[in-house]
PDB file of C-alpha atoms and ligand atoms in Angstrom:
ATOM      1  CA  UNK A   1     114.720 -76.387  10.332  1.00  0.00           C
ATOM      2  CA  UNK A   2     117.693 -77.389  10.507  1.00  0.00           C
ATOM      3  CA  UNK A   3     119.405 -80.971  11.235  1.00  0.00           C
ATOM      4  CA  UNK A   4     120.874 -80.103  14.969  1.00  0.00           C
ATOM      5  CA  UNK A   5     118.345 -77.105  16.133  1.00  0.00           C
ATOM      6  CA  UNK A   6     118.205 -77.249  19.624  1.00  0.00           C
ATOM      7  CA  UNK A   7     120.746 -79.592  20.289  1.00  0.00           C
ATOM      8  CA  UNK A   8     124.023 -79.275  21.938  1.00  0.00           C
ATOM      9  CA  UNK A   9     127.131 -80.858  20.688  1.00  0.00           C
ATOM     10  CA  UNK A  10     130.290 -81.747  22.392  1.00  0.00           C
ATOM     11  CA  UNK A  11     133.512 -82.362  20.018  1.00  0.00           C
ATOM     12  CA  UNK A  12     136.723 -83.550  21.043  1.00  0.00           C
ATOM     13  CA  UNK A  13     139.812 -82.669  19.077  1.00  0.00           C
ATOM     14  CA  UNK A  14     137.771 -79.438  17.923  1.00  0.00           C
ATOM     15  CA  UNK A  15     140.902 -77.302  17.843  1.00  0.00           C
ATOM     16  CA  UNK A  16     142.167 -78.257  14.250  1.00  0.00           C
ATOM     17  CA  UNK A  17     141.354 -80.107  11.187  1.00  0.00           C
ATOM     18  CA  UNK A  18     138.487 -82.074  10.784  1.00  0.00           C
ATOM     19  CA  UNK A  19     137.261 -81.352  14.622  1.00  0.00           C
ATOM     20  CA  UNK A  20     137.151 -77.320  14.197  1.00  0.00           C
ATOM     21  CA  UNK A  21     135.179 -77.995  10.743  1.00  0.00           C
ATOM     22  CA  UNK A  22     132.628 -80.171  12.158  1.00  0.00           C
ATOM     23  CA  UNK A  23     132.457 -77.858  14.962  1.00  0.00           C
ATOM     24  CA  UNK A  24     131.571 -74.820  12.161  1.00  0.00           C
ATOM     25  CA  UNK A  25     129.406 -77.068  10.562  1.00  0.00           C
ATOM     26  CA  UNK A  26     127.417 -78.439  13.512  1.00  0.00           C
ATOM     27  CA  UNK A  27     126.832 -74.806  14.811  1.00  0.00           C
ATOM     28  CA  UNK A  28     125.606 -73.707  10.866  1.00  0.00           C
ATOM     29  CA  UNK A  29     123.325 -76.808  11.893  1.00  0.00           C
ATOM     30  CA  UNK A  30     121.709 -75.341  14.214  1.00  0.00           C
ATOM     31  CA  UNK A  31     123.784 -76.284  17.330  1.00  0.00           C
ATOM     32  CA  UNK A  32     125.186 -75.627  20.677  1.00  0.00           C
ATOM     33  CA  UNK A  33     128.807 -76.464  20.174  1.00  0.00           C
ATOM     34  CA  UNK A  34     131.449 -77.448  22.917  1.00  0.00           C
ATOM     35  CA  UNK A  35     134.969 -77.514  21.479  1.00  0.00           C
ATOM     36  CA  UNK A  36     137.534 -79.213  23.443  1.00  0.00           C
ATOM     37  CA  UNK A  37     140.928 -79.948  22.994  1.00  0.00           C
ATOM     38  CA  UNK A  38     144.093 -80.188  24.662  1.00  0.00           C
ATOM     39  CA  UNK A  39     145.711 -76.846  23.124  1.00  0.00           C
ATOM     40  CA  UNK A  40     143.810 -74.225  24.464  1.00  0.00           C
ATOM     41  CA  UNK A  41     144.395 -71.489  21.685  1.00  0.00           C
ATOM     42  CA  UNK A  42     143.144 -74.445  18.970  1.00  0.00           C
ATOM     43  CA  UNK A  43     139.844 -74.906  21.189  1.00  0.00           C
ATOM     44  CA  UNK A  44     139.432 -70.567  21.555  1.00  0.00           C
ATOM     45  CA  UNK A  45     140.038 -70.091  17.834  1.00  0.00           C
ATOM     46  CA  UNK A  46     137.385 -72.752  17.356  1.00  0.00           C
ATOM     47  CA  UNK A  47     134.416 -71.249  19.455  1.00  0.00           C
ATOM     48  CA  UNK A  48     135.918 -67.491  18.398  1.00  0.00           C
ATOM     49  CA  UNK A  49     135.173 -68.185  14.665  1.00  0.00           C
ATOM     50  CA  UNK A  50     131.756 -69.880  15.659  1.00  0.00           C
ATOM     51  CA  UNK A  51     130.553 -66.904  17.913  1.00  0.00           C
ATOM     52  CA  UNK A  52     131.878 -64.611  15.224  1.00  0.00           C
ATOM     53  CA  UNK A  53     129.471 -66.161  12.758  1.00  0.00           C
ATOM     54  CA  UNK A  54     126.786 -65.717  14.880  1.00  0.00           C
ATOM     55  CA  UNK A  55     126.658 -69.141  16.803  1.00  0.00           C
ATOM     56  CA  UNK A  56     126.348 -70.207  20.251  1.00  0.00           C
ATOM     57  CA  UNK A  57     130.067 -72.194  21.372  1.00  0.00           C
ATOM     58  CA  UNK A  58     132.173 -72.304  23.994  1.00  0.00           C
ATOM     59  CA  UNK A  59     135.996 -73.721  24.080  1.00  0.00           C
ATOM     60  CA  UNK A  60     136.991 -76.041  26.432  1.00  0.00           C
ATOM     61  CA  UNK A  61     140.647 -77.194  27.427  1.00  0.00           C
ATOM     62  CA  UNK A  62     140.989 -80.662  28.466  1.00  0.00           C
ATOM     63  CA  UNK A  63     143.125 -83.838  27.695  1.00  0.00           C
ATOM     64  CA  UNK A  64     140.729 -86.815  26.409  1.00  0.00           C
ATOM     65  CA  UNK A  65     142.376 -89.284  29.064  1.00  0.00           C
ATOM     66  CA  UNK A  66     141.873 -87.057  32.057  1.00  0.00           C
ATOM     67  CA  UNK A  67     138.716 -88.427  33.645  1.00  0.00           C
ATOM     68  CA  UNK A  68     138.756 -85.993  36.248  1.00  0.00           C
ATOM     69  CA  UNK A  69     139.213 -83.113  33.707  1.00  0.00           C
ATOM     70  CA  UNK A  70     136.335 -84.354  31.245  1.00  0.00           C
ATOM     71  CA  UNK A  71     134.148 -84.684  34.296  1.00  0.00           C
ATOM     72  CA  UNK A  72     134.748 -80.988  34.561  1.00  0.00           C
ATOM     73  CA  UNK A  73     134.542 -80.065  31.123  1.00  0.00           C
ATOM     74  CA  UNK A  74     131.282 -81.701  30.821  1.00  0.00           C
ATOM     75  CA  UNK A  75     129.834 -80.105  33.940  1.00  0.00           C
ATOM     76  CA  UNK A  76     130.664 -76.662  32.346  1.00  0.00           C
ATOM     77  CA  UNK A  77     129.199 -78.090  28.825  1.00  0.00           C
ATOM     78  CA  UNK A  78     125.808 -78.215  31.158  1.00  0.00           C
ATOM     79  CA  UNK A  79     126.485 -75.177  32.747  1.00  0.00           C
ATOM     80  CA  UNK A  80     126.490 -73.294  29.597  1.00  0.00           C
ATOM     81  CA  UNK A  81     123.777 -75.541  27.823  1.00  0.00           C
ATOM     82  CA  UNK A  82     121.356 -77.008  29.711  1.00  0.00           C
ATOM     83  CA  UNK A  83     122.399 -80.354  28.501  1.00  0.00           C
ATOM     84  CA  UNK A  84     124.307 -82.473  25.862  1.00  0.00           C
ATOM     85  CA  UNK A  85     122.663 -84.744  23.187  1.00  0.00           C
ATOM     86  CA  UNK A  86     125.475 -85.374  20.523  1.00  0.00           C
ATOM     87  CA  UNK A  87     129.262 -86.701  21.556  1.00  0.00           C
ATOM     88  CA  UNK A  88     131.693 -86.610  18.352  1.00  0.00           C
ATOM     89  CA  UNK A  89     134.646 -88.582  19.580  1.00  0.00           C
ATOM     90  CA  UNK A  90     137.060 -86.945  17.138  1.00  0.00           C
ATOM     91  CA  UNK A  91     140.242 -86.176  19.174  1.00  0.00           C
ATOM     92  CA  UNK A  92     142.951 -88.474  18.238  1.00  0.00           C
ATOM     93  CA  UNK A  93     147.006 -89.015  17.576  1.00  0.00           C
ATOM     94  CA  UNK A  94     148.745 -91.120  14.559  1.00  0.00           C
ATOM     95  CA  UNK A  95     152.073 -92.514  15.215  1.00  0.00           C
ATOM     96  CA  UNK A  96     154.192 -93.875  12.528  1.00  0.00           C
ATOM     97  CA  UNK A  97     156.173 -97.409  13.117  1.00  0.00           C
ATOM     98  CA  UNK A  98     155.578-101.550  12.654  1.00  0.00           C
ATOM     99  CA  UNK A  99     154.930-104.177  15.267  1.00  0.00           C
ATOM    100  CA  UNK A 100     158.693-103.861  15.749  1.00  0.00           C
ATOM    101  CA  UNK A 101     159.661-100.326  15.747  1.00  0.00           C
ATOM    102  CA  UNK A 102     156.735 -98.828  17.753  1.00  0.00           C
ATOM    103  CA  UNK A 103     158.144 -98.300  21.288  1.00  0.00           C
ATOM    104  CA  UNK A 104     155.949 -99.030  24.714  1.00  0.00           C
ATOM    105  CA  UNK A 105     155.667 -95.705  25.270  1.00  0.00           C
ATOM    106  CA  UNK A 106     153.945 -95.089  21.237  1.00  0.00           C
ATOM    107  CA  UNK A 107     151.435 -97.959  22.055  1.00  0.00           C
ATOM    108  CA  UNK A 108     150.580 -96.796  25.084  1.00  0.00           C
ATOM    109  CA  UNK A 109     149.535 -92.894  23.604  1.00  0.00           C
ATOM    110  CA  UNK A 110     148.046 -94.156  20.427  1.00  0.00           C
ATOM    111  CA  UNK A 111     146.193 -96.666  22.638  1.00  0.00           C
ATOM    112  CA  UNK A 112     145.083 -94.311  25.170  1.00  0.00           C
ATOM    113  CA  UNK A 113     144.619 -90.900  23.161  1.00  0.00           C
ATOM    114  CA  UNK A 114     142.442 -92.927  20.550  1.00  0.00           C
ATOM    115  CA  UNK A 115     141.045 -95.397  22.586  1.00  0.00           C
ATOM    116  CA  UNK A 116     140.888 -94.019  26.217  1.00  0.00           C
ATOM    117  CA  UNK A 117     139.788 -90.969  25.110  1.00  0.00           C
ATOM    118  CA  UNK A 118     136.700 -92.273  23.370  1.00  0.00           C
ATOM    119  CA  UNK A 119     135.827 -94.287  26.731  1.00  0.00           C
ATOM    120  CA  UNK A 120     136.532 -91.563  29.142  1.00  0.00           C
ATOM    121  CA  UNK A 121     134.439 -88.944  27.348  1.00  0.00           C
ATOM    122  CA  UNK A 122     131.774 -91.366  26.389  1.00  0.00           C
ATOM    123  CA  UNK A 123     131.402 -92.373  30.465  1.00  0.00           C
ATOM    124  CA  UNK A 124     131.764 -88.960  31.283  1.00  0.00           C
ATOM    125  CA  UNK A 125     128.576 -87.901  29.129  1.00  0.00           C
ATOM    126  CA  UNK A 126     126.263 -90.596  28.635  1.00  0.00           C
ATOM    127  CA  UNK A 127     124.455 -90.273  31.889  1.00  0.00           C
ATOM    128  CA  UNK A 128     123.473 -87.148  30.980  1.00  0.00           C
ATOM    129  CA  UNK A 129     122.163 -88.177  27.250  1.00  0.00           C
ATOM    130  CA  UNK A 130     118.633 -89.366  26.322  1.00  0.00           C
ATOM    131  CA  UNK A 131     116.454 -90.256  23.721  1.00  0.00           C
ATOM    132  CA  UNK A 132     117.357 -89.042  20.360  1.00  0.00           C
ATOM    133  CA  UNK A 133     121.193 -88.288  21.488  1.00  0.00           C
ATOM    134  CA  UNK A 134     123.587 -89.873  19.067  1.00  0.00           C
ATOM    135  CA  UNK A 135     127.637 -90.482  19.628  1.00  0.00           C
ATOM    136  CA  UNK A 136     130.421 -90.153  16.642  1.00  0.00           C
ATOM    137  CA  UNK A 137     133.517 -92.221  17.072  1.00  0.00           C
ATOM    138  CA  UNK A 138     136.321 -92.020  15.009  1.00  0.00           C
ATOM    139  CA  UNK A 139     138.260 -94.907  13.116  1.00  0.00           C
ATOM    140  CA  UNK A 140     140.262 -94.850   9.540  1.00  0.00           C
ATOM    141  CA  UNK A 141     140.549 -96.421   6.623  1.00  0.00           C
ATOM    142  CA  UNK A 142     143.578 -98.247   9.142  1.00  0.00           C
ATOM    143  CA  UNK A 143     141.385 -99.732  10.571  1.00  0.00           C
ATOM    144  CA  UNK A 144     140.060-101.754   7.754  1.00  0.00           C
ATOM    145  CA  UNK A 145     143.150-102.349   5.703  1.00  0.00           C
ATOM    146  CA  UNK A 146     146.976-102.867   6.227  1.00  0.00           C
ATOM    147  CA  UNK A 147     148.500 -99.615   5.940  1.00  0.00           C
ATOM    148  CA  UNK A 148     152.315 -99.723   5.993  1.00  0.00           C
ATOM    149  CA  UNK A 149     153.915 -98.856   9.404  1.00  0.00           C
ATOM    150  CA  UNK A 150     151.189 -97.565  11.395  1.00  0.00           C
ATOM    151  CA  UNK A 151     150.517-100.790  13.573  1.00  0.00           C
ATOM    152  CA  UNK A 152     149.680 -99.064  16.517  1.00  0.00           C
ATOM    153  CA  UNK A 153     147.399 -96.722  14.746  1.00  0.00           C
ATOM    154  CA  UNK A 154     145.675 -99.259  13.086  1.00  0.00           C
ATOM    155  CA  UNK A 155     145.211-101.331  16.242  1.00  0.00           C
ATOM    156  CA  UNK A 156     143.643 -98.693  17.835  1.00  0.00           C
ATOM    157  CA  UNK A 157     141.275 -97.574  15.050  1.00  0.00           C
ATOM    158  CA  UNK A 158     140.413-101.400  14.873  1.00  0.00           C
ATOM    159  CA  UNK A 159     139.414-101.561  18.327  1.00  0.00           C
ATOM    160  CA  UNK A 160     136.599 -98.204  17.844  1.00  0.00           C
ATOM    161  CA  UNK A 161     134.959 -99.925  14.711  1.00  0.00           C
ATOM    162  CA  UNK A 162     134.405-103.389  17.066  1.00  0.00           C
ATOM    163  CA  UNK A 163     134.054-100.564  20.189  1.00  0.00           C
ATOM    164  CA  UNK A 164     131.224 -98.890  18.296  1.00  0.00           C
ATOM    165  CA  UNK A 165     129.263-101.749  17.509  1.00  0.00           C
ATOM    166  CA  UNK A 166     129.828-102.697  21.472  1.00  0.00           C
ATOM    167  CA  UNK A 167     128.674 -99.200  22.411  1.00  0.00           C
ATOM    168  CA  UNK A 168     125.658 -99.050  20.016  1.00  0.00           C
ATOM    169  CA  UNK A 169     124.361-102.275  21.329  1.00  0.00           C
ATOM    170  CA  UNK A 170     124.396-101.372  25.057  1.00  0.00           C
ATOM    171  CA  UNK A 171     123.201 -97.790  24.489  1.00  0.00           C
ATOM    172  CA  UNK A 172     120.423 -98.516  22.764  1.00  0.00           C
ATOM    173  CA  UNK A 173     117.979 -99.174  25.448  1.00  0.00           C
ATOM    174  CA  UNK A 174     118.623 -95.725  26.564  1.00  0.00           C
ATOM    175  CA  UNK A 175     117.544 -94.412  23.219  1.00  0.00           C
ATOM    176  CA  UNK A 176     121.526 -93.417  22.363  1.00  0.00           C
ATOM    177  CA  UNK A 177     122.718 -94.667  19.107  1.00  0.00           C
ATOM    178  CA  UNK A 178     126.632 -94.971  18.187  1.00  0.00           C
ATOM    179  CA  UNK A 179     128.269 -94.896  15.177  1.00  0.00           C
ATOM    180  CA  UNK A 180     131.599 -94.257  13.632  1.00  0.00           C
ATOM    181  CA  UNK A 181     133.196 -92.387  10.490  1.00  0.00           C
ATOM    182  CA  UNK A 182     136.301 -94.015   8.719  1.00  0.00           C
ATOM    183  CA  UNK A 183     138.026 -91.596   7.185  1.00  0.00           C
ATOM    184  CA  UNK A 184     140.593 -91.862   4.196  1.00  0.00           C
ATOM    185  CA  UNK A 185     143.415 -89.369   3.988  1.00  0.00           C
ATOM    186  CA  UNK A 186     142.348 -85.914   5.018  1.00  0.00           C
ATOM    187  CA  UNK A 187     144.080 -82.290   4.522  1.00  0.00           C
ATOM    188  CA  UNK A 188     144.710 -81.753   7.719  1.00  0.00           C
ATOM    189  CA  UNK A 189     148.064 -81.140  10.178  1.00  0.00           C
ATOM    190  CA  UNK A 190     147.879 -84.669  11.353  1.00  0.00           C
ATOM    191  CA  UNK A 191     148.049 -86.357   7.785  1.00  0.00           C
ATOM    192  CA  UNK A 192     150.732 -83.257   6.466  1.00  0.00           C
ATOM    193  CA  UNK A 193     152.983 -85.049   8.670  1.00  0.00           C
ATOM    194  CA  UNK A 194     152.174 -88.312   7.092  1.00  0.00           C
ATOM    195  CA  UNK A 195     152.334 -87.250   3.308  1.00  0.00           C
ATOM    196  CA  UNK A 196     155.956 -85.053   4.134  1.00  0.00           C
ATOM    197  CA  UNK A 197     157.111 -88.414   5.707  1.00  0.00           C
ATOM    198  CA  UNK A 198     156.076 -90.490   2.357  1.00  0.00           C
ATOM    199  CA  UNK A 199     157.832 -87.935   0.373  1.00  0.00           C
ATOM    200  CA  UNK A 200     160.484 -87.854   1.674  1.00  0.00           C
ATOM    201  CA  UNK A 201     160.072 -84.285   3.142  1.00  0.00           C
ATOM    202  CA  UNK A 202     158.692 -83.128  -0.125  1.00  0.00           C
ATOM    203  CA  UNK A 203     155.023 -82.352  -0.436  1.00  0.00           C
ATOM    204  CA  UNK A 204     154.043 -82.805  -3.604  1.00  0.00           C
ATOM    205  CA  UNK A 205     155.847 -85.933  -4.001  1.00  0.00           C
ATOM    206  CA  UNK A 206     154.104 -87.296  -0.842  1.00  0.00           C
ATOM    207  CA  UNK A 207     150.406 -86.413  -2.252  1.00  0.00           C
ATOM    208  CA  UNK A 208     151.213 -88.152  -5.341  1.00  0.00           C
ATOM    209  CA  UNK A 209     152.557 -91.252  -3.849  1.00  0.00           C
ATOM    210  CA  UNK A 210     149.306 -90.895  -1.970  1.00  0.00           C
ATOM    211  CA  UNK A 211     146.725 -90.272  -4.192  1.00  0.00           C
ATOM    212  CA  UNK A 212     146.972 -93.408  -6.369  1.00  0.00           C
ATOM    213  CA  UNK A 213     145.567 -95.636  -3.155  1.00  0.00           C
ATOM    214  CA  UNK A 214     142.145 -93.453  -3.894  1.00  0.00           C
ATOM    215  CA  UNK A 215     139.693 -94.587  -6.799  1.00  0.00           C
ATOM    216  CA  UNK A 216     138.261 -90.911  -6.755  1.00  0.00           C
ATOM    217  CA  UNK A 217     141.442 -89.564  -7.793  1.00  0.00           C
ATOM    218  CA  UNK A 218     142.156 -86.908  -4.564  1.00  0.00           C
ATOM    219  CA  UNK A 219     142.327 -86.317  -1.264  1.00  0.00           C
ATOM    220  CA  UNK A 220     139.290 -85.630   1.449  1.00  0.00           C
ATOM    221  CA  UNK A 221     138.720 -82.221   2.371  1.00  0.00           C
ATOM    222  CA  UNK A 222     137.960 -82.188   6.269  1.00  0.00           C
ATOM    223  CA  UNK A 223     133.958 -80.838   5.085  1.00  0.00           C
ATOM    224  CA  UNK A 224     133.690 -84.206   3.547  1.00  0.00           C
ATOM    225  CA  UNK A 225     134.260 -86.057   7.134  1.00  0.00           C
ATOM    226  CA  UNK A 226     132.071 -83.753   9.261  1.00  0.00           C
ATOM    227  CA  UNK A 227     129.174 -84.566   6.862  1.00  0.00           C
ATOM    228  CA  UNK A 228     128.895 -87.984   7.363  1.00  0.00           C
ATOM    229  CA  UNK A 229     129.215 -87.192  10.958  1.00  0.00           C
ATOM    230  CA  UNK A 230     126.834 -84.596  10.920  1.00  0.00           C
ATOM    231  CA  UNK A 231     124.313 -86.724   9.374  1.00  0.00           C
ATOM    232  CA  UNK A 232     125.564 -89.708  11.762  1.00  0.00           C
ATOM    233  CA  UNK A 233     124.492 -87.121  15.022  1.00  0.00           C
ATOM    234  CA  UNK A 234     121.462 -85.870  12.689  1.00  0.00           C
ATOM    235  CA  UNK A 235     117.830 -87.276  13.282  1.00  0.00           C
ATOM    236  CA  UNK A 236     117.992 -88.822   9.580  1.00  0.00           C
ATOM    237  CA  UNK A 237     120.149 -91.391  10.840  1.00  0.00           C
ATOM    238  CA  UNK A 238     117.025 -92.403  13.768  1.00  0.00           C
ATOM    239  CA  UNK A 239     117.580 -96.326  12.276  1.00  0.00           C
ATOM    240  CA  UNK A 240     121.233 -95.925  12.361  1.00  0.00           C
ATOM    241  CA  UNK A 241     123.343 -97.393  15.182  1.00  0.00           C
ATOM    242  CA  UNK A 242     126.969 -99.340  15.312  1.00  0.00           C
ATOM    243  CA  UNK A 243     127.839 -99.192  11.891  1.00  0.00           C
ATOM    244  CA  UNK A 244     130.932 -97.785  10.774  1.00  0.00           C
ATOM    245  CA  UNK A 245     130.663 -95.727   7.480  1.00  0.00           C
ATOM    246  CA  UNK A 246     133.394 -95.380   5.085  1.00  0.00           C
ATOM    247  CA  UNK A 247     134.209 -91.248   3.799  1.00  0.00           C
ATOM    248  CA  UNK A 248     137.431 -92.920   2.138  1.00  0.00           C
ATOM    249  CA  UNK A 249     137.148 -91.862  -1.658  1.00  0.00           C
ATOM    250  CA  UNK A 250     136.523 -95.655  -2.414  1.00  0.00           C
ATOM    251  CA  UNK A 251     139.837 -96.599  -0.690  1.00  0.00           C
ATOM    252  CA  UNK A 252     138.643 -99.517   1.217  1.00  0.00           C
ATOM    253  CA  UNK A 253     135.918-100.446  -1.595  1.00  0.00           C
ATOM    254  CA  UNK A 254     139.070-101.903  -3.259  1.00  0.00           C
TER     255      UNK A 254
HETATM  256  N1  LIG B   1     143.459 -86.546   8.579  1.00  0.00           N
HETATM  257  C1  LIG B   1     143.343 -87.801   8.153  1.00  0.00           C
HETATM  258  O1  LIG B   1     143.817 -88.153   7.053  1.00  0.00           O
HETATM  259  C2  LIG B   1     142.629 -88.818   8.991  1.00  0.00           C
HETATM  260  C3  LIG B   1     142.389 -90.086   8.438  1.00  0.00           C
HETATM  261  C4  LIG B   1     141.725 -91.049   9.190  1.00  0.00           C
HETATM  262  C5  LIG B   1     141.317 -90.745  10.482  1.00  0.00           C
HETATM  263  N2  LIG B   1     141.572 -89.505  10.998  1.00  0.00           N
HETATM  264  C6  LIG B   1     141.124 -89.271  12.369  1.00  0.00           C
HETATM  265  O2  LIG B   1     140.347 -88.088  12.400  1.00  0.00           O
HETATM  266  C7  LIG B   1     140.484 -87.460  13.687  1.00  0.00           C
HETATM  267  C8  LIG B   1     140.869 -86.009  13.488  1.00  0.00           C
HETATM  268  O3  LIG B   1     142.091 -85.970  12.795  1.00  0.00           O
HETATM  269  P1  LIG B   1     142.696 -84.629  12.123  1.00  0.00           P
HETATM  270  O4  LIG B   1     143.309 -85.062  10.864  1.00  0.00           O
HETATM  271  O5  LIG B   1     141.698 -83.541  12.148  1.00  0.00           O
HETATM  272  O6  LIG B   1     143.890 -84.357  13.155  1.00  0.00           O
HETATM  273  P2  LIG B   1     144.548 -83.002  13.711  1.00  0.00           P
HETATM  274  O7  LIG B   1     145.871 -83.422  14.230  1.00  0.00           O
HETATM  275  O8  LIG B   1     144.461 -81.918  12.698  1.00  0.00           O
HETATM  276  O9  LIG B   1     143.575 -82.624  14.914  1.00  0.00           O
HETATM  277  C9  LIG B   1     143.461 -83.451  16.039  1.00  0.00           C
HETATM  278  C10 LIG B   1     143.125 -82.588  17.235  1.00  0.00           C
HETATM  279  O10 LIG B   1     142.997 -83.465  18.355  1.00  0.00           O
HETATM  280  C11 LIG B   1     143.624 -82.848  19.454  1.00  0.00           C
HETATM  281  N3  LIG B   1     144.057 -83.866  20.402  1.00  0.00           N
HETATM  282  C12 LIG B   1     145.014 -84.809  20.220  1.00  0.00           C
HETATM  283  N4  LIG B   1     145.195 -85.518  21.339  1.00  0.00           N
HETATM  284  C13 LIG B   1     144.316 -85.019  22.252  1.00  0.00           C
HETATM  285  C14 LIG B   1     144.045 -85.341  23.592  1.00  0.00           C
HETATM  286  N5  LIG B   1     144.709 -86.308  24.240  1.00  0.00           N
HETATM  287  N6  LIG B   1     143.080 -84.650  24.237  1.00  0.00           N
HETATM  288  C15 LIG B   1     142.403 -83.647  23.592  1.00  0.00           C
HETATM  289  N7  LIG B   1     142.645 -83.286  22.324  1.00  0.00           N
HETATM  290  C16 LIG B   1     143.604 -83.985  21.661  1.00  0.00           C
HETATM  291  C17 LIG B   1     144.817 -82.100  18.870  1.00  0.00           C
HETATM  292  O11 LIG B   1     145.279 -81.081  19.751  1.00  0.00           O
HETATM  293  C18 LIG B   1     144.209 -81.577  17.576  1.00  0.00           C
HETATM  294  O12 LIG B   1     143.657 -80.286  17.751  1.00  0.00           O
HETATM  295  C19 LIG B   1     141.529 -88.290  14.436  1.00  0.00           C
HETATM  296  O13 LIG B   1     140.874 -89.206  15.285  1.00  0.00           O
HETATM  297  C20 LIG B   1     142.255 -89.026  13.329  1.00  0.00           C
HETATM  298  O14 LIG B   1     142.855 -90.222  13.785  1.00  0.00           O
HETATM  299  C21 LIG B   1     142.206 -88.548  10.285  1.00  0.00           C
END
């Protein structure tokens, strides 16, 4: 049997990177999956390549701040469903800058995509988890050490390790556990951006300014991240609840 048989997932951010692979992953686990995200052909390409495998998905098209839009999205996750039992919290936006070159306006949408977005969905869906239903949030290695001009980034990520740890504690009573997964660089579109930037616009030069931060030599693969989360929503982690665990390549073990 596998790890999520029976179980429905919801995943935010599902429509690229290390959201559409967990999404694959948690439906070859035996789930329900409900891919949202805020570009609609990212969230249909998602469910598309899950049905086409043989899975059971739908895509759904909503921005992580809109409570009003969430609130719909979940009522169509328990339309299609029956129900919800695991939240990944995955959606999420990096902006480049320090403390003195990140405008309002950056604060405010790494704050409220990262943040926000993790509240609003979490309210939205909790009343309708129960016992055995586990929540993924989503921090970075940011959030544990100083990474050069992402302030705003790292703020936020800060805020969903101590967030999680809030969350677990409350939820527990309700049989909900919370955790989070800090990843290190990923090959994805968000951390292209990154690695072009610190290379000046040239690749290669960006992944080998890059790579020397990470004991194990390379970058993540986005597989590596929806593991730990997959094991994080999985009954094997029954006695786990507001930690924050570390797929970083031994980045922060330094
Ligand atoms: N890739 C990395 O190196 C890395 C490292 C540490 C943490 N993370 C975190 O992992 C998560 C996934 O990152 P990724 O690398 O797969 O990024 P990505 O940019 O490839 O995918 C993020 C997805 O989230 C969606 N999204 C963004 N804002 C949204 C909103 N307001 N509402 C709904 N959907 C929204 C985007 O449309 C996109 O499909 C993020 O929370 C990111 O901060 C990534």
């Amino acid at each position: 049997m596998a790890s999520l048989d029976g179980r429905v997932a919801l995943i935010t951010g599902a429509g690229s990177g290390i959201g559409r692979c967990a999404a694959q992953l948690f439906s070859r686990a035996g789930a329900a999956v409900a891919a949202l995200d805020q570009e609609a052909d990212g969230a249909r390409r998602t469910a598309d390549a899950i049905l086409a495998a043989g899975g059971r998905a739908t895509a759904l098209v909503a921005d992580v701040r809109d409570t009003a839009a969430i609130t719909a999205a979940v009522g169509t996750v328990l339309d299609a469903f029956g129900g919800v039992d695991v939240l990944y919290n995955n959606a999420g936006v990096s902006l480049g800058g320090t403390v003195l070159t990140t405008s309002d306006d950056e604060w405010e949408r790494c704050w409220s995509v990262n943040v926000m977005g993790t509240v609003v969905c979490s309210r939205a869906v909790v009343p309708h988890l129960g016992p055995g239903a586990a929540i993924v949030n989503t921090a970075s290695v940011a959030a544990h050490v100083g990474v050069r001009e992402l302030a705003a980034y790292t703020a936020a990520k800060g805020a969903i390790v101590a967030l999680t740890r809030s969350m677990a504690v409350d939820l527990a009573p309700l049989g909900v556990r919370v955790n989070a997964v800090s990843p290190g660089t990923v090959v994805t579109p968000m951390s292209e951006r990154l690695i072009l930037a610190r290379g000046g616009g040239d690749r290669a030069a960006g992944i080998a300014a890059t790579v020397p931060q990470y004991p194990i030599g390379r970058l993540g693969e986005p597989e590596e991240i929806a593991n730990v989360a997959l094991f994080l929503a999985g009954p094997g982690a029954s006695f786990v609840t507001g930690v924050t665990v570390a797929a970083d390549g031994g980045m922060t073990a330094q």
